[in-house]
Each structure stands twice: as C-alpha cells, then as structure tokens.
Amino acid sequence: MTGITVIIVILVPIAFQVFMLQIKQAKRHHEIKEILKRIEEKLEKQNP
C-alpha cells in the first residue's frame, strides 16, 4: 500500500508539470501564429 502511495506522490506532480508545459507550448504556438499573420498582412499591404 505504501509503495503505491509513494508512486502516486511522485507521478502526480510530474504529470501536472507536463500538463502545464503543454498549455504554455500551445500559448506560444498561438502567439507565433498571430505574429506571422501580422507580418503577412504587412507584406500584402506593401505589395498589392
């Protein structure tokens, strides 16, 4: 019983960290897409 508890205590924080990293990565991807979209719009305005 204590072995299972120890494994849970170790794995839960690791799973939480991985989950938070995924969220941060998704936000970064979204920000990069927005920046690229703005650059594309500027280029289209300069070269109609």
mmCIF file with all atom_site columns, C-alpha atoms in Angstrom:
data_model
loop_
_atom_site.group_PDB
_atom_site.id
_atom_site.type_symbol
_atom_site.label_atom_id
_atom_site.label_alt_id
_atom_site.label_comp_id
_atom_site.label_asym_id
_atom_site.label_entity_id
_atom_site.label_seq_id
_atom_site.pdbx_PDB_ins_code
_atom_site.Cartn_x
_atom_site.Cartn_y
_atom_site.Cartn_z
_atom_site.occupancy
_atom_site.B_iso_or_equiv
_atom_site.pdbx_formal_charge
_atom_site.auth_seq_id
_atom_site.auth_comp_id
_atom_site.auth_asym_id
_atom_site.auth_atom_id
_atom_site.pdbx_PDB_model_num
ATOM 1  C CA . MET A 1 1  ? 0.000  0.000  0.000   1.00 0.00 ? 1  MET A CA 1
ATOM 2  C CA . THR A 1 2  ? 2.745  2.481  0.875   1.00 0.00 ? 2  THR A CA 1
ATOM 3  C CA . GLY A 1 3  ? 4.563  1.699  -2.391  1.00 0.00 ? 3  GLY A CA 1
ATOM 4  C CA . ILE A 1 4  ? 1.511  2.736  -4.399  1.00 0.00 ? 4  ILE A CA 1
ATOM 5  C CA . THR A 1 5  ? 1.196  5.914  -2.337  1.00 0.00 ? 5  THR A CA 1
ATOM 6  C CA . VAL A 1 6  ? 4.854  6.789  -2.959  1.00 0.00 ? 6  VAL A CA 1
ATOM 7  C CA . ILE A 1 7  ? 4.445  6.206  -6.702  1.00 0.00 ? 7  ILE A CA 1
ATOM 8  C CA . ILE A 1 8  ? 1.321  8.415  -6.782  1.00 0.00 ? 8  ILE A CA 1
ATOM 9  C CA . VAL A 1 9  ? 3.061  11.164 -4.775  1.00 0.00 ? 9  VAL A CA 1
ATOM 10 C CA . ILE A 1 10 ? 5.950  11.119 -7.280  1.00 0.00 ? 10 ILE A CA 1
ATOM 11 C CA . LEU A 1 11 ? 3.927  10.825 -10.504 1.00 0.00 ? 11 LEU A CA 1
ATOM 12 C CA . VAL A 1 12 ? 1.147  13.349 -9.836  1.00 0.00 ? 12 VAL A CA 1
ATOM 13 C CA . PRO A 1 13 ? 3.444  16.425 -9.695  1.00 0.00 ? 13 PRO A CA 1
ATOM 14 C CA . ILE A 1 14 ? 5.311  15.205 -12.794 1.00 0.00 ? 14 ILE A CA 1
ATOM 15 C CA . ALA A 1 15 ? 2.028  14.780 -14.688 1.00 0.00 ? 15 ALA A CA 1
ATOM 16 C CA . PHE A 1 16 ? 0.964  18.266 -13.582 1.00 0.00 ? 16 PHE A CA 1
ATOM 17 C CA . GLN A 1 17 ? 4.250  19.771 -14.835 1.00 0.00 ? 17 GLN A CA 1
ATOM 18 C CA . VAL A 1 18 ? 3.877  18.048 -18.214 1.00 0.00 ? 18 VAL A CA 1
ATOM 19 C CA . PHE A 1 19 ? 0.298  19.328 -18.472 1.00 0.00 ? 19 PHE A CA 1
ATOM 20 C CA . MET A 1 20 ? 1.393  22.909 -17.683 1.00 0.00 ? 20 MET A CA 1
ATOM 21 C CA . LEU A 1 21 ? 4.192  22.671 -20.271 1.00 0.00 ? 21 LEU A CA 1
ATOM 22 C CA . GLN A 1 22 ? 1.646  21.609 -22.900 1.00 0.00 ? 22 GLN A CA 1
ATOM 23 C CA . ILE A 1 23 ? -0.520 24.634 -22.076 1.00 0.00 ? 23 ILE A CA 1
ATOM 24 C CA . LYS A 1 24 ? 2.474  27.002 -22.277 1.00 0.00 ? 24 LYS A CA 1
ATOM 25 C CA . GLN A 1 25 ? 3.530  25.480 -25.593 1.00 0.00 ? 25 GLN A CA 1
ATOM 26 C CA . ALA A 1 26 ? 0.018  25.876 -27.025 1.00 0.00 ? 26 ALA A CA 1
ATOM 27 C CA . LYS A 1 27 ? 0.014  29.558 -25.978 1.00 0.00 ? 27 LYS A CA 1
ATOM 28 C CA . ARG A 1 28 ? 3.413  30.087 -27.616 1.00 0.00 ? 28 ARG A CA 1
ATOM 29 C CA . HIS A 1 29 ? 2.240  28.489 -30.849 1.00 0.00 ? 29 HIS A CA 1
ATOM 30 C CA . HIS A 1 30 ? -0.822 30.725 -30.848 1.00 0.00 ? 30 HIS A CA 1
ATOM 31 C CA . GLU A 1 31 ? 1.320  33.846 -30.273 1.00 0.00 ? 31 GLU A CA 1
ATOM 32 C CA . ILE A 1 32 ? 3.707  32.848 -33.080 1.00 0.00 ? 32 ILE A CA 1
ATOM 33 C CA . LYS A 1 33 ? 0.765  32.302 -35.461 1.00 0.00 ? 33 LYS A CA 1
ATOM 34 C CA . GLU A 1 34 ? -0.571 35.775 -34.599 1.00 0.00 ? 34 GLU A CA 1
ATOM 35 C CA . ILE A 1 35 ? 2.847  37.374 -35.240 1.00 0.00 ? 35 ILE A CA 1
ATOM 36 C CA . LEU A 1 36 ? 3.183  35.577 -38.583 1.00 0.00 ? 36 LEU A CA 1
ATOM 37 C CA . LYS A 1 37 ? -0.325 36.660 -39.551 1.00 0.00 ? 37 LYS A CA 1
ATOM 38 C CA . ARG A 1 38 ? 0.548  40.315 -38.822 1.00 0.00 ? 38 ARG A CA 1
ATOM 39 C CA . ILE A 1 39 ? 3.766  40.059 -40.845 1.00 0.00 ? 39 ILE A CA 1
ATOM 40 C CA . GLU A 1 40 ? 1.834  38.531 -43.738 1.00 0.00 ? 40 GLU A CA 1
ATOM 41 C CA . GLU A 1 41 ? -0.737 41.348 -43.640 1.00 0.00 ? 41 GLU A CA 1
ATOM 42 C CA . LYS A 1 42 ? 2.028  43.991 -43.660 1.00 0.00 ? 42 LYS A CA 1
ATOM 43 C CA . LEU A 1 43 ? 3.696  42.306 -46.647 1.00 0.00 ? 43 LEU A CA 1
ATOM 44 C CA . GLU A 1 44 ? 0.400  42.182 -48.537 1.00 0.00 ? 44 GLU A CA 1
ATOM 45 C CA . LYS A 1 45 ? -0.138 45.909 -47.917 1.00 0.00 ? 45 LYS A CA 1
ATOM 46 C CA . GLN A 1 46 ? 3.353  46.720 -49.234 1.00 0.00 ? 46 GLN A CA 1
ATOM 47 C CA . ASN A 1 47 ? 2.994  44.527 -52.336 1.00 0.00 ? 47 ASN A CA 1
ATOM 48 C CA . PRO A 1 48 ? -0.597 44.737 -53.578 1.00 0.00 ? 48 PRO A CA 1
#
